[in-house]
Amino acid sequence: MRGLFFRGAKFYSRVIFFLLLFMPLTSFWVSGEQNKPVFLQNQADLPLLLSRLVRPGDVLISGPRLKVIFGGTDRTIMTHANYAGGNAKGTIIGAAPPEAEAEGQVHAGVPVLRIQNRTYYALYSEVKFPPNLDKGPATVEASGTFTDGSGLKLNIQTTYTLNLNEGRVDITSTITNTGKVASTNLSYSLLFDALHSYNFSPFNESYHRQLNFRVYQKKSHCLAWLNLNPPARPGAPVPGRLAPGQSFRVNYILLADPKLDQLLERIYQYYKLPAYRSVFLLPSEYSGWKEVVITHVLSGSTFCRTILDGSTSFLEIPLPEDIYRVRAHLFPAVAEKTFAVEKTGATRVELRLPLMGKIKLRLQDSQGNPVPGKVSFIGLQPTRTPYFRPENPVETSRSFEGFKNSVFPPPEGLEVELPVGTYLASASHGPEWSLDQKVVEILADSPAEVVFSVDRVVEKPGLVSLDPHMHTFLSDGTVSIASRLRSLLAEGVEVAIATDHNVVTDYEPVLRRLGWENELTVLSGTEVTVPDMLHFNVYPLPYRENEERKGAIEPVAEKVGSLFAASRAKSPGVLLQVNHPRAGTLGYFNNYELDLLSAAKVNESFDLGFDLLEVMNGASPLSSNSFALEDWLHLLNRGYFYPLVGSSDSHTIDGGEPGYARTYVLYDRGEAGSVDPNALLEAVKKGKAFASTGPLVDLRVNDSATFGDSLSLKPGPVNFRLRVWGAPWLQVDEVRFILNGERRLVFPLQGKSSSVVKMDEAFSLQLEKDTACVVEVIGKKTLFPLLQQPSDSGLLRDAVLPYAITNPVFLDFDGNGKFDAPWPQKIEEVKPSASGGIIIRR
């Protein structure tokens, strides 16, 4: 028996030996077959799980630790914010480890040139793929040229070296000036867009200059983008000047890994920076998903930011030796500790869930009827302000509300769990209602019930509140449609227009599902967004499910006029609203150099073919909004009347509340009480409106004409009746009467702010020339805590303030039946300046 067993063992050992000998050959053969570039021809071949961006004609390259898709055809790819972000051809449009490929879409490798405050995305005209992939790295080469109207000509060569066994792509791109003109003020880089906003970077100019990388957490894996180039400094673009024949090179590394700790380990190994394992224990009794943020104490740089699911209460990551702070968001609780990472021993940090208590919230009027408002909590020292659960940014692929301290009680009330402590709780329902504030103490063993009472304190007959500019996470907002609608209802907005970037969003199905169609009217539109040109809203628009942009135009053009024309051609009858015209490089008037002093000159490619101007964007009237207001007054003085509107441009809720600013439209609902959107927008187009963050304004000229009206009179005394009113808690300090752009009368209102009626005055003025009459209202007590937007600078210019600005009443005195502008010279069109003009910051 023993001999038989022995002979059998020898036989089987020989079989195993030959199998082992043969397996590597088989493995290599199979691997070689699998690792050939796959040219995707049919819709059925497309790996949509890896990248929703993939199309027939693209190329898939797979390896043991990385799958990569390259764009093979000429088409525009939208960024994570839904901007046009360059062309797909010759760029990476998908990258992920094979075992974790869900949501692997990225966009990497687009040549980005910035010349005189204008960004250009260059196009690769030729792409070369390796015919076969051996054991070594694979190389993909893309090339193209870039020219502009000045005679500049650049050759672009980009090489992607794919280390498929390491989950790594090394990218090098070289530009060469092949023309006869030197480039000046040139910036060159390669685009990396993870098509996902949730990320962190430890880079700090003073403390961590060498750690110029950024990490992104996706649903099933993580990506890192290592920028190996010297950091650019403001006012010093790189390479700056590039003479004919000169070249400039940039280098990057893309890493992919299923696990965050492994990815960070690889990054620190690349930088040759010792890092030591640190363990963080989270409270197991907390069952929801949570966020862990680790920051460097001295610099504030973020060395880790990650979302953990409800079943995970353990995090282990490498960190360089130093002192850090870890913060766990256990919504709504926050736990925090400071710790040191030392090479001498393992770091272990335990975070505990604070003692929790419960409170039942009800929000009603003095008659006991439910009110659809909000309740905000601010922690009173040493109690922390709570952080209520936001949308999960890994699930939405968007940024998320980094600050959320409000809840929205339904009619039956809302039970909220809070860490024990003392809070200032504020209940509100927008600027037309009273505020109710209470100091609330939360105890662990004594559930509390608090009833807040708010009442309508401001009547506004013949006015409807409209917010025509806001976002959801269908572009670059941080909230869902349902959350956006809930916040609009809570702030007392009556009509809202969806304006996500470069896509049409339809709020109506969600509104009906929630049963709020009688409380809120919604319209669809879009914000056409072209970097370094302008942002403008188009509304109302039909929602077209079968179109890629759901009814929005393609946001690519050389001239603004082409965008305006395309918008009107696609949907005749729409309104075009230019947004935040002085907000940095987002601002149309900045980018096209409209003269700040008097609107006397502008870039020759400027186009006047829009309908409305967003003079108030957000609730800070003294920011770039103040420049937009002066521009608007200058345009009026030159005979260009674009009715103004106020918008929130809300991307979030707390800290970016919808309805601040809003547009109050002179519109009579009639007996039915419903809003006719077409009639409402027609009133907006005629200027029958004013922008406001709370104050209400009524102006009557000779007891008849008001905003948007024209009135013919004989030279002499003109009678005015001006009324300003608002909630008692809303402070108004001055009312200014603006005639042809000049603040001719200023009415101080000391001692009247605690009443509803802030001003009610009749007065006469002797007028001889055609005049545009505008009313401006301002208060200098901030709207905090109704709005969770404290001034970042601590200065009045950045504060959210009570403010209103009206459209004009036009007075005609020369008998020709129209307003003759005081500055008859039209805007002069000039060549753009070499410097790119003055950019007013947002």
PDB file of C-alpha atoms in Angstrom, residues 313-488:
ATOM      1  CA  SER A 313     -16.369  51.926  12.741  1.00  0.00           C
ATOM      2  CA  PHE A 314     -12.646  51.583  12.013  1.00  0.00           C
ATOM      3  CA  LEU A 315     -10.270  53.619   9.844  1.00  0.00           C
ATOM      4  CA  GLU A 316      -6.571  52.980   9.311  1.00  0.00           C
ATOM      5  CA  ILE A 317      -4.442  55.258   7.147  1.00  0.00           C
ATOM      6  CA  PRO A 318      -0.779  56.304   6.889  1.00  0.00           C
ATOM      7  CA  LEU A 319       0.216  59.812   8.006  1.00  0.00           C
ATOM      8  CA  PRO A 320       3.573  61.636   8.072  1.00  0.00           C
ATOM      9  CA  GLU A 321       5.007  62.447  11.479  1.00  0.00           C
ATOM     10  CA  ASP A 322       3.313  65.594  12.848  1.00  0.00           C
ATOM     11  CA  ILE A 323       0.393  66.889  14.937  1.00  0.00           C
ATOM     12  CA  TYR A 324      -3.136  66.548  13.567  1.00  0.00           C
ATOM     13  CA  ARG A 325      -6.777  67.041  14.413  1.00  0.00           C
ATOM     14  CA  VAL A 326      -9.370  64.386  13.573  1.00  0.00           C
ATOM     15  CA  ARG A 327     -13.015  65.332  13.288  1.00  0.00           C
ATOM     16  CA  ALA A 328     -15.799  62.804  12.869  1.00  0.00           C
ATOM     17  CA  HIS A 329     -19.147  64.001  11.575  1.00  0.00           C
ATOM     18  CA  LEU A 330     -21.673  61.731  13.266  1.00  0.00           C
ATOM     19  CA  PHE A 331     -24.608  63.704  11.919  1.00  0.00           C
ATOM     20  CA  PRO A 332     -25.741  65.822  13.696  1.00  0.00           C
ATOM     21  CA  ALA A 333     -23.028  65.274  16.335  1.00  0.00           C
ATOM     22  CA  VAL A 334     -19.377  66.203  15.834  1.00  0.00           C
ATOM     23  CA  ALA A 335     -16.528  64.458  17.689  1.00  0.00           C
ATOM     24  CA  GLU A 336     -12.988  65.826  17.583  1.00  0.00           C
ATOM     25  CA  LYS A 337      -9.528  65.107  18.996  1.00  0.00           C
ATOM     26  CA  THR A 338      -5.971  66.338  18.547  1.00  0.00           C
ATOM     27  CA  PHE A 339      -3.239  63.707  18.249  1.00  0.00           C
ATOM     28  CA  ALA A 340       0.394  63.242  17.317  1.00  0.00           C
ATOM     29  CA  VAL A 341       1.897  60.810  14.824  1.00  0.00           C
ATOM     30  CA  GLU A 342       5.354  59.686  15.912  1.00  0.00           C
ATOM     31  CA  LYS A 343       7.780  57.228  14.419  1.00  0.00           C
ATOM     32  CA  THR A 344       8.390  55.633  17.834  1.00  0.00           C
ATOM     33  CA  GLY A 345       4.968  54.046  18.262  1.00  0.00           C
ATOM     34  CA  ALA A 346       1.587  53.258  16.702  1.00  0.00           C
ATOM     35  CA  THR A 347      -1.057  55.978  16.793  1.00  0.00           C
ATOM     36  CA  ARG A 348      -4.465  54.963  18.058  1.00  0.00           C
ATOM     37  CA  VAL A 349      -7.307  57.478  18.451  1.00  0.00           C
ATOM     38  CA  GLU A 350     -10.748  56.686  19.810  1.00  0.00           C
ATOM     39  CA  LEU A 351     -13.654  59.015  19.140  1.00  0.00           C
ATOM     40  CA  ARG A 352     -16.808  58.828  21.223  1.00  0.00           C
ATOM     41  CA  LEU A 353     -20.359  59.769  20.386  1.00  0.00           C
ATOM     42  CA  PRO A 354     -21.447  62.672  22.609  1.00  0.00           C
ATOM     43  CA  LEU A 355     -24.340  62.147  24.981  1.00  0.00           C
ATOM     44  CA  MET A 356     -27.504  62.640  22.923  1.00  0.00           C
ATOM     45  CA  GLY A 357     -30.999  63.912  23.687  1.00  0.00           C
ATOM     46  CA  LYS A 358     -34.234  64.371  21.744  1.00  0.00           C
ATOM     47  CA  ILE A 359     -36.460  67.335  20.965  1.00  0.00           C
ATOM     48  CA  LYS A 360     -39.817  67.477  19.171  1.00  0.00           C
ATOM     49  CA  LEU A 361     -40.220  70.584  16.999  1.00  0.00           C
ATOM     50  CA  ARG A 362     -43.441  72.179  15.821  1.00  0.00           C
ATOM     51  CA  LEU A 363     -43.697  75.306  13.685  1.00  0.00           C
ATOM     52  CA  GLN A 364     -47.091  77.012  13.546  1.00  0.00           C
ATOM     53  CA  ASP A 365     -48.818  80.391  13.461  1.00  0.00           C
ATOM     54  CA  SER A 366     -50.588  81.992  16.403  1.00  0.00           C
ATOM     55  CA  GLN A 367     -53.810  80.212  15.409  1.00  0.00           C
ATOM     56  CA  GLY A 368     -52.146  76.809  15.639  1.00  0.00           C
ATOM     57  CA  ASN A 369     -51.923  76.180  11.885  1.00  0.00           C
ATOM     58  CA  PRO A 370     -48.734  74.459  10.639  1.00  0.00           C
ATOM     59  CA  VAL A 371     -46.229  76.730   8.871  1.00  0.00           C
ATOM     60  CA  PRO A 372     -43.770  75.260   6.305  1.00  0.00           C
ATOM     61  CA  GLY A 373     -40.686  77.044   7.608  1.00  0.00           C
ATOM     62  CA  LYS A 374     -37.305  76.117   9.009  1.00  0.00           C
ATOM     63  CA  VAL A 375     -35.698  75.856  12.429  1.00  0.00           C
ATOM     64  CA  SER A 376     -31.968  76.637  12.700  1.00  0.00           C
ATOM     65  CA  PHE A 377     -29.745  75.698  15.643  1.00  0.00           C
ATOM     66  CA  ILE A 378     -26.618  77.533  16.771  1.00  0.00           C
ATOM     67  CA  GLY A 379     -24.628  76.009  19.617  1.00  0.00           C
ATOM     68  CA  LEU A 380     -23.987  78.313  22.574  1.00  0.00           C
ATOM     69  CA  GLN A 381     -20.500  77.791  23.978  1.00  0.00           C
ATOM     70  CA  PRO A 382     -19.294  75.238  24.807  1.00  0.00           C
ATOM     71  CA  THR A 383     -22.007  73.440  22.797  1.00  0.00           C
ATOM     72  CA  ARG A 384     -21.137  72.861  19.142  1.00  0.00           C
ATOM     73  CA  THR A 385     -23.437  73.916  16.336  1.00  0.00           C
ATOM     74  CA  PRO A 386     -24.972  70.693  14.962  1.00  0.00           C
ATOM     75  CA  TYR A 387     -24.295  69.363  11.484  1.00  0.00           C
ATOM     76  CA  PHE A 388     -27.442  67.679  10.152  1.00  0.00           C
ATOM     77  CA  ARG A 389     -27.062  64.905   7.628  1.00  0.00           C
ATOM     78  CA  PRO A 390     -26.406  66.183   4.095  1.00  0.00           C
ATOM     79  CA  GLU A 391     -26.654  64.273   0.837  1.00  0.00           C
ATOM     80  CA  ASN A 392     -23.922  61.634   0.630  1.00  0.00           C
ATOM     81  CA  PRO A 393     -21.309  63.160  -1.718  1.00  0.00           C
ATOM     82  CA  VAL A 394     -19.904  59.776  -2.747  1.00  0.00           C
ATOM     83  CA  GLU A 395     -23.368  58.739  -3.911  1.00  0.00           C
ATOM     84  CA  THR A 396     -24.218  62.015  -5.654  1.00  0.00           C
ATOM     85  CA  SER A 397     -20.664  62.569  -7.047  1.00  0.00           C
ATOM     86  CA  ARG A 398     -21.097  66.241  -6.115  1.00  0.00           C
ATOM     87  CA  SER A 399     -19.854  68.444  -3.321  1.00  0.00           C
ATOM     88  CA  PHE A 400     -22.075  68.404  -0.293  1.00  0.00           C
ATOM     89  CA  GLU A 401     -23.341  70.812   2.297  1.00  0.00           C
ATOM     90  CA  GLY A 402     -20.322  71.415   4.474  1.00  0.00           C
ATOM     91  CA  PHE A 403     -22.544  73.354   6.842  1.00  0.00           C
ATOM     92  CA  LYS A 404     -26.126  72.340   7.609  1.00  0.00           C
ATOM     93  CA  ASN A 405     -27.752  73.471  10.831  1.00  0.00           C
ATOM     94  CA  SER A 406     -31.411  73.767   9.788  1.00  0.00           C
ATOM     95  CA  VAL A 407     -34.326  71.352   9.708  1.00  0.00           C
ATOM     96  CA  PHE A 408     -37.770  71.661   8.141  1.00  0.00           C
ATOM     97  CA  PRO A 409     -40.585  70.418  10.403  1.00  0.00           C
ATOM     98  CA  PRO A 410     -43.535  68.860   8.535  1.00  0.00           C
ATOM     99  CA  PRO A 411     -47.122  69.666   9.639  1.00  0.00           C
ATOM    100  CA  GLU A 412     -47.117  66.815  12.182  1.00  0.00           C
ATOM    101  CA  GLY A 413     -43.846  68.018  13.747  1.00  0.00           C
ATOM    102  CA  LEU A 414     -40.323  66.634  13.679  1.00  0.00           C
ATOM    103  CA  GLU A 415     -38.320  64.731  16.277  1.00  0.00           C
ATOM    104  CA  VAL A 416     -34.639  65.661  16.210  1.00  0.00           C
ATOM    105  CA  GLU A 417     -31.736  64.056  18.046  1.00  0.00           C
ATOM    106  CA  LEU A 418     -29.058  66.502  19.238  1.00  0.00           C
ATOM    107  CA  PRO A 419     -25.983  66.343  21.456  1.00  0.00           C
ATOM    108  CA  VAL A 420     -26.821  67.498  24.962  1.00  0.00           C
ATOM    109  CA  GLY A 421     -26.134  71.188  25.422  1.00  0.00           C
ATOM    110  CA  THR A 422     -27.599  74.631  24.936  1.00  0.00           C
ATOM    111  CA  TYR A 423     -28.684  76.070  21.593  1.00  0.00           C
ATOM    112  CA  LEU A 424     -30.134  79.219  20.132  1.00  0.00           C
ATOM    113  CA  ALA A 425     -33.015  77.965  17.987  1.00  0.00           C
ATOM    114  CA  SER A 426     -34.499  80.300  15.349  1.00  0.00           C
ATOM    115  CA  ALA A 427     -37.746  79.601  13.493  1.00  0.00           C
ATOM    116  CA  SER A 428     -38.640  81.494  10.309  1.00  0.00           C
ATOM    117  CA  HIS A 429     -40.664  81.408   7.103  1.00  0.00           C
ATOM    118  CA  GLY A 430     -38.966  84.072   5.016  1.00  0.00           C
ATOM    119  CA  PRO A 431     -38.838  87.874   5.158  1.00  0.00           C
ATOM    120  CA  GLU A 432     -42.602  88.410   5.236  1.00  0.00           C
ATOM    121  CA  TRP A 433     -43.068  86.521   8.500  1.00  0.00           C
ATOM    122  CA  SER A 434     -42.072  87.059  12.095  1.00  0.00           C
ATOM    123  CA  LEU A 435     -39.114  85.301  13.732  1.00  0.00           C
ATOM    124  CA  ASP A 436     -39.300  83.171  16.858  1.00  0.00           C
ATOM    125  CA  GLN A 437     -36.085  82.541  18.778  1.00  0.00           C
ATOM    126  CA  LYS A 438     -35.641  80.407  21.881  1.00  0.00           C
ATOM    127  CA  VAL A 439     -32.729  79.217  23.970  1.00  0.00           C
ATOM    128  CA  VAL A 440     -33.164  75.445  24.196  1.00  0.00           C
ATOM    129  CA  GLU A 441     -31.362  73.059  26.554  1.00  0.00           C
ATOM    130  CA  ILE A 442     -31.149  69.424  25.439  1.00  0.00           C
ATOM    131  CA  LEU A 443     -31.000  66.776  28.168  1.00  0.00           C
ATOM    132  CA  ALA A 444     -30.225  63.098  27.637  1.00  0.00           C
ATOM    133  CA  ASP A 445     -32.981  61.720  29.860  1.00  0.00           C
ATOM    134  CA  SER A 446     -35.759  64.259  29.320  1.00  0.00           C
ATOM    135  CA  PRO A 447     -37.175  64.572  25.778  1.00  0.00           C
ATOM    136  CA  ALA A 448     -38.405  68.090  25.129  1.00  0.00           C
ATOM    137  CA  GLU A 449     -41.116  69.511  22.895  1.00  0.00           C
ATOM    138  CA  VAL A 450     -40.830  73.072  21.612  1.00  0.00           C
ATOM    139  CA  VAL A 451     -43.500  74.903  19.673  1.00  0.00           C
ATOM    140  CA  PHE A 452     -42.383  77.873  17.590  1.00  0.00           C
ATOM    141  CA  SER A 453     -44.863  80.506  16.508  1.00  0.00           C
ATOM    142  CA  VAL A 454     -44.421  82.672  13.403  1.00  0.00           C
ATOM    143  CA  ASP A 455     -47.057  84.834  11.744  1.00  0.00           C
ATOM    144  CA  ARG A 456     -47.337  86.774   8.541  1.00  0.00           C
ATOM    145  CA  VAL A 457     -46.467  90.336   9.513  1.00  0.00           C
ATOM    146  CA  VAL A 458     -46.064  91.834   6.043  1.00  0.00           C
ATOM    147  CA  GLU A 459     -48.840  92.022   3.490  1.00  0.00           C
ATOM    148  CA  LYS A 460     -47.852  92.435  -0.148  1.00  0.00           C
ATOM    149  CA  PRO A 461     -50.973  92.821  -2.295  1.00  0.00           C
ATOM    150  CA  GLY A 462     -50.221  92.659  -5.995  1.00  0.00           C
ATOM    151  CA  LEU A 463     -46.691  91.261  -5.510  1.00  0.00           C
ATOM    152  CA  VAL A 464     -45.371  87.767  -6.210  1.00  0.00           C
ATOM    153  CA  SER A 465     -41.904  86.605  -5.113  1.00  0.00           C
ATOM    154  CA  LEU A 466     -39.728  84.964  -7.762  1.00  0.00           C
ATOM    155  CA  ASP A 467     -36.257  83.384  -7.584  1.00  0.00           C
ATOM    156  CA  PRO A 468     -35.039  82.936 -11.190  1.00  0.00           C
ATOM    157  CA  HIS A 469     -31.589  81.430 -10.535  1.00  0.00           C
ATOM    158  CA  MET A 470     -30.716  78.298  -8.514  1.00  0.00           C
ATOM    159  CA  HIS A 471     -29.005  74.908  -8.765  1.00  0.00           C
ATOM    160  CA  THR A 472     -29.250  71.271  -7.692  1.00  0.00           C
ATOM    161  CA  PHE A 473     -26.705  68.461  -7.877  1.00  0.00           C
ATOM    162  CA  LEU A 474     -27.776  67.918 -11.490  1.00  0.00           C
ATOM    163  CA  SER A 475     -25.091  70.547 -12.147  1.00  0.00           C
ATOM    164  CA  ASP A 476     -22.892  71.957  -9.375  1.00  0.00           C
ATOM    165  CA  GLY A 477     -25.426  72.359  -6.587  1.00  0.00           C
ATOM    166  CA  THR A 478     -25.194  70.318  -3.393  1.00  0.00           C
ATOM    167  CA  VAL A 479     -28.866  69.404  -2.905  1.00  0.00           C
ATOM    168  CA  SER A 480     -31.463  67.204  -4.528  1.00  0.00           C
ATOM    169  CA  ILE A 481     -34.572  68.557  -6.233  1.00  0.00           C
ATOM    170  CA  ALA A 482     -36.675  67.560  -3.206  1.00  0.00           C
ATOM    171  CA  SER A 483     -34.373  69.440  -0.820  1.00  0.00           C
ATOM    172  CA  ARG A 484     -34.358  72.462  -3.127  1.00  0.00           C
ATOM    173  CA  LEU A 485     -38.169  72.547  -3.180  1.00  0.00           C
ATOM    174  CA  ARG A 486     -38.358  72.128   0.590  1.00  0.00           C
ATOM    175  CA  SER A 487     -35.982  75.057   1.099  1.00  0.00           C
ATOM    176  CA  LEU A 488     -37.918  77.275  -1.326  1.00  0.00           C
TER     177      LEU A 488
END
